[in-house]
């Protein structure tokens, strides 16, 4: 039992510390290769696509956990299902609801009121 607790603590620490090398890498890239950094963080490029994938993955994990907990009559189940829906919303916002992927023009209202002329809420003036 004690070994299982140690493994769980190690996994929690890994999850907590895993983003640090990524952040350090991007910081080094920004300082030493700013042109590469700017290219990677542009709309529709690697970083945005990885963020979308991460949000989708966490949304699916939250949905799975939420439905499992809901089936077991745990109160947290409903909260996790709602959390999953919110993460899915953020994922779709990240890729402007597929606007660039589908080569769609923004409706006039979004073109006028969105900082990037995209279909997204987070860039509204």
PDB file of C-alpha atoms in Angstrom:
ATOM      1  CA  UNK A   1       0.000   0.000   0.000  1.00  0.00           C
ATOM      2  CA  UNK A   2       2.809   2.391   0.900  1.00  0.00           C
ATOM      3  CA  UNK A   3       4.467   1.725  -2.450  1.00  0.00           C
ATOM      4  CA  UNK A   4       1.244   2.646  -4.274  1.00  0.00           C
ATOM      5  CA  UNK A   5       1.054   5.934  -2.358  1.00  0.00           C
ATOM      6  CA  UNK A   6       4.664   6.706  -3.293  1.00  0.00           C
ATOM      7  CA  UNK A   7       3.920   5.989  -6.963  1.00  0.00           C
ATOM      8  CA  UNK A   8       0.865   8.251  -6.873  1.00  0.00           C
ATOM      9  CA  UNK A   9       2.867  11.030  -5.217  1.00  0.00           C
ATOM     10  CA  UNK A  10       5.549  10.638  -7.883  1.00  0.00           C
ATOM     11  CA  UNK A  11       2.950  10.799 -10.646  1.00  0.00           C
ATOM     12  CA  UNK A  12       1.395  13.911  -9.130  1.00  0.00           C
ATOM     13  CA  UNK A  13       4.820  15.544  -8.927  1.00  0.00           C
ATOM     14  CA  UNK A  14       5.526  14.605 -12.545  1.00  0.00           C
ATOM     15  CA  UNK A  15       2.241  16.141 -13.686  1.00  0.00           C
ATOM     16  CA  UNK A  16       2.992  19.260 -11.650  1.00  0.00           C
ATOM     17  CA  UNK A  17       6.536  19.691 -12.970  1.00  0.00           C
ATOM     18  CA  UNK A  18       6.105  18.491 -16.583  1.00  0.00           C
ATOM     19  CA  UNK A  19       5.232  21.950 -17.978  1.00  0.00           C
ATOM     20  CA  UNK A  20       8.422  23.536 -16.613  1.00  0.00           C
ATOM     21  CA  UNK A  21      10.809  22.159 -19.286  1.00  0.00           C
ATOM     22  CA  UNK A  22       8.335  23.213 -21.986  1.00  0.00           C
ATOM     23  CA  UNK A  23       8.137  26.746 -20.592  1.00  0.00           C
ATOM     24  CA  UNK A  24      11.928  26.878 -20.225  1.00  0.00           C
ATOM     25  CA  UNK A  25      12.335  25.674 -23.805  1.00  0.00           C
ATOM     26  CA  UNK A  26      10.001  28.336 -25.181  1.00  0.00           C
ATOM     27  CA  UNK A  27      11.713  31.005 -23.103  1.00  0.00           C
ATOM     28  CA  UNK A  28      15.110  29.946 -24.467  1.00  0.00           C
ATOM     29  CA  UNK A  29      13.679  29.885 -27.984  1.00  0.00           C
ATOM     30  CA  UNK A  30      12.238  33.381 -27.557  1.00  0.00           C
ATOM     31  CA  UNK A  31      15.580  34.737 -26.344  1.00  0.00           C
ATOM     32  CA  UNK A  32      17.922  32.914 -28.743  1.00  0.00           C
ATOM     33  CA  UNK A  33      15.736  32.387 -31.836  1.00  0.00           C
ATOM     34  CA  UNK A  34      12.953  34.985 -31.721  1.00  0.00           C
ATOM     35  CA  UNK A  35      11.992  34.483 -35.379  1.00  0.00           C
ATOM     36  CA  UNK A  36      11.417  30.762 -34.806  1.00  0.00           C
ATOM     37  CA  UNK A  37       9.466  31.479 -31.630  1.00  0.00           C
ATOM     38  CA  UNK A  38       7.197  33.969 -33.421  1.00  0.00           C
ATOM     39  CA  UNK A  39       6.577  31.525 -36.254  1.00  0.00           C
ATOM     40  CA  UNK A  40       5.580  28.755 -33.824  1.00  0.00           C
ATOM     41  CA  UNK A  41       3.110  30.860 -31.826  1.00  0.00           C
ATOM     42  CA  UNK A  42       1.245  32.324 -34.817  1.00  0.00           C
ATOM     43  CA  UNK A  43      -2.418  31.533 -35.424  1.00  0.00           C
ATOM     44  CA  UNK A  44      -2.884  28.096 -36.924  1.00  0.00           C
ATOM     45  CA  UNK A  45       0.662  26.965 -36.184  1.00  0.00           C
ATOM     46  CA  UNK A  46       2.191  24.288 -33.945  1.00  0.00           C
ATOM     47  CA  UNK A  47       1.519  25.813 -30.522  1.00  0.00           C
ATOM     48  CA  UNK A  48      -2.126  26.619 -31.217  1.00  0.00           C
ATOM     49  CA  UNK A  49      -2.707  23.141 -32.625  1.00  0.00           C
ATOM     50  CA  UNK A  50      -1.053  21.533 -29.585  1.00  0.00           C
ATOM     51  CA  UNK A  51      -3.217  23.656 -27.277  1.00  0.00           C
ATOM     52  CA  UNK A  52      -6.316  22.528 -29.169  1.00  0.00           C
ATOM     53  CA  UNK A  53      -5.240  18.877 -28.866  1.00  0.00           C
ATOM     54  CA  UNK A  54      -4.573  19.270 -25.138  1.00  0.00           C
ATOM     55  CA  UNK A  55      -7.987  20.852 -24.530  1.00  0.00           C
ATOM     56  CA  UNK A  56      -9.743  18.118 -26.520  1.00  0.00           C
ATOM     57  CA  UNK A  57      -7.853  15.382 -24.663  1.00  0.00           C
ATOM     58  CA  UNK A  58      -8.633  16.854 -21.248  1.00  0.00           C
ATOM     59  CA  UNK A  59     -12.258  17.384 -22.258  1.00  0.00           C
ATOM     60  CA  UNK A  60     -12.571  13.729 -23.203  1.00  0.00           C
ATOM     61  CA  UNK A  61     -10.867  12.615 -19.978  1.00  0.00           C
ATOM     62  CA  UNK A  62     -13.193  14.804 -17.903  1.00  0.00           C
ATOM     63  CA  UNK A  63     -16.206  13.454 -19.793  1.00  0.00           C
ATOM     64  CA  UNK A  64     -15.131   9.858 -19.203  1.00  0.00           C
ATOM     65  CA  UNK A  65     -14.479  10.477 -15.506  1.00  0.00           C
ATOM     66  CA  UNK A  66     -17.689  12.444 -15.157  1.00  0.00           C
ATOM     67  CA  UNK A  67     -19.872   9.797 -16.771  1.00  0.00           C
ATOM     68  CA  UNK A  68     -18.221   7.080 -14.673  1.00  0.00           C
ATOM     69  CA  UNK A  69     -18.768   9.048 -11.469  1.00  0.00           C
ATOM     70  CA  UNK A  70     -22.326   9.968 -12.480  1.00  0.00           C
ATOM     71  CA  UNK A  71     -23.114   6.305 -13.088  1.00  0.00           C
ATOM     72  CA  UNK A  72     -21.806   5.556  -9.582  1.00  0.00           C
ATOM     73  CA  UNK A  73     -24.088   8.304  -8.221  1.00  0.00           C
ATOM     74  CA  UNK A  74     -21.175  10.521  -7.180  1.00  0.00           C
ATOM     75  CA  UNK A  75     -21.967  14.244  -7.050  1.00  0.00           C
ATOM     76  CA  UNK A  76     -18.735  15.141  -8.777  1.00  0.00           C
ATOM     77  CA  UNK A  77     -19.961  13.392 -11.940  1.00  0.00           C
ATOM     78  CA  UNK A  78     -22.200  16.263 -13.029  1.00  0.00           C
ATOM     79  CA  UNK A  79     -19.481  18.805 -12.321  1.00  0.00           C
ATOM     80  CA  UNK A  80     -16.995  16.861 -14.433  1.00  0.00           C
ATOM     81  CA  UNK A  81     -19.451  16.629 -17.325  1.00  0.00           C
ATOM     82  CA  UNK A  82     -19.965  20.410 -17.175  1.00  0.00           C
ATOM     83  CA  UNK A  83     -16.178  20.879 -16.941  1.00  0.00           C
ATOM     84  CA  UNK A  84     -15.791  18.675 -20.009  1.00  0.00           C
ATOM     85  CA  UNK A  85     -18.239  20.850 -21.954  1.00  0.00           C
ATOM     86  CA  UNK A  86     -16.360  23.999 -20.917  1.00  0.00           C
ATOM     87  CA  UNK A  87     -13.045  22.498 -22.025  1.00  0.00           C
ATOM     88  CA  UNK A  88     -14.591  21.521 -25.366  1.00  0.00           C
ATOM     89  CA  UNK A  89     -15.823  25.121 -25.749  1.00  0.00           C
ATOM     90  CA  UNK A  90     -12.304  26.447 -25.064  1.00  0.00           C
ATOM     91  CA  UNK A  91     -10.849  23.965 -27.562  1.00  0.00           C
ATOM     92  CA  UNK A  92     -13.200  25.155 -30.276  1.00  0.00           C
ATOM     93  CA  UNK A  93     -12.486  28.796 -29.419  1.00  0.00           C
ATOM     94  CA  UNK A  94      -8.769  28.036 -29.788  1.00  0.00           C
ATOM     95  CA  UNK A  95      -9.245  27.027 -33.421  1.00  0.00           C
ATOM     96  CA  UNK A  96     -11.897  29.708 -34.093  1.00  0.00           C
ATOM     97  CA  UNK A  97     -14.585  27.052 -34.425  1.00  0.00           C
ATOM     98  CA  UNK A  98     -12.805  25.555 -37.431  1.00  0.00           C
ATOM     99  CA  UNK A  99     -13.001  28.750 -39.470  1.00  0.00           C
ATOM    100  CA  UNK A 100      -9.461  28.535 -40.886  1.00  0.00           C
ATOM    101  CA  UNK A 101      -9.582  24.753 -41.283  1.00  0.00           C
ATOM    102  CA  UNK A 102     -12.768  24.985 -43.329  1.00  0.00           C
ATOM    103  CA  UNK A 103     -11.661  28.172 -45.136  1.00  0.00           C
ATOM    104  CA  UNK A 104     -14.769  30.073 -44.045  1.00  0.00           C
ATOM    105  CA  UNK A 105     -15.130  33.845 -43.917  1.00  0.00           C
ATOM    106  CA  UNK A 106     -16.223  35.386 -40.647  1.00  0.00           C
ATOM    107  CA  UNK A 107     -19.770  36.712 -40.497  1.00  0.00           C
ATOM    108  CA  UNK A 108     -19.914  40.501 -40.807  1.00  0.00           C
ATOM    109  CA  UNK A 109     -20.585  41.032 -37.098  1.00  0.00           C
ATOM    110  CA  UNK A 110     -17.461  39.078 -36.060  1.00  0.00           C
ATOM    111  CA  UNK A 111     -15.373  40.738 -38.774  1.00  0.00           C
ATOM    112  CA  UNK A 112     -16.273  44.122 -37.277  1.00  0.00           C
ATOM    113  CA  UNK A 113     -16.069  43.281 -33.579  1.00  0.00           C
ATOM    114  CA  UNK A 114     -13.301  40.682 -33.352  1.00  0.00           C
ATOM    115  CA  UNK A 115      -9.647  41.735 -33.080  1.00  0.00           C
ATOM    116  CA  UNK A 116      -8.633  38.991 -35.536  1.00  0.00           C
ATOM    117  CA  UNK A 117     -11.790  38.991 -37.696  1.00  0.00           C
ATOM    118  CA  UNK A 118     -12.495  35.429 -36.558  1.00  0.00           C
ATOM    119  CA  UNK A 119     -15.445  33.580 -35.133  1.00  0.00           C
ATOM    120  CA  UNK A 120     -14.361  33.551 -31.484  1.00  0.00           C
ATOM    121  CA  UNK A 121     -15.526  35.157 -28.293  1.00  0.00           C
ATOM    122  CA  UNK A 122     -12.140  35.621 -26.632  1.00  0.00           C
ATOM    123  CA  UNK A 123     -10.977  38.196 -29.213  1.00  0.00           C
ATOM    124  CA  UNK A 124     -14.051  40.418 -29.161  1.00  0.00           C
ATOM    125  CA  UNK A 125     -13.447  44.128 -28.580  1.00  0.00           C
TER     126      UNK A 125
END
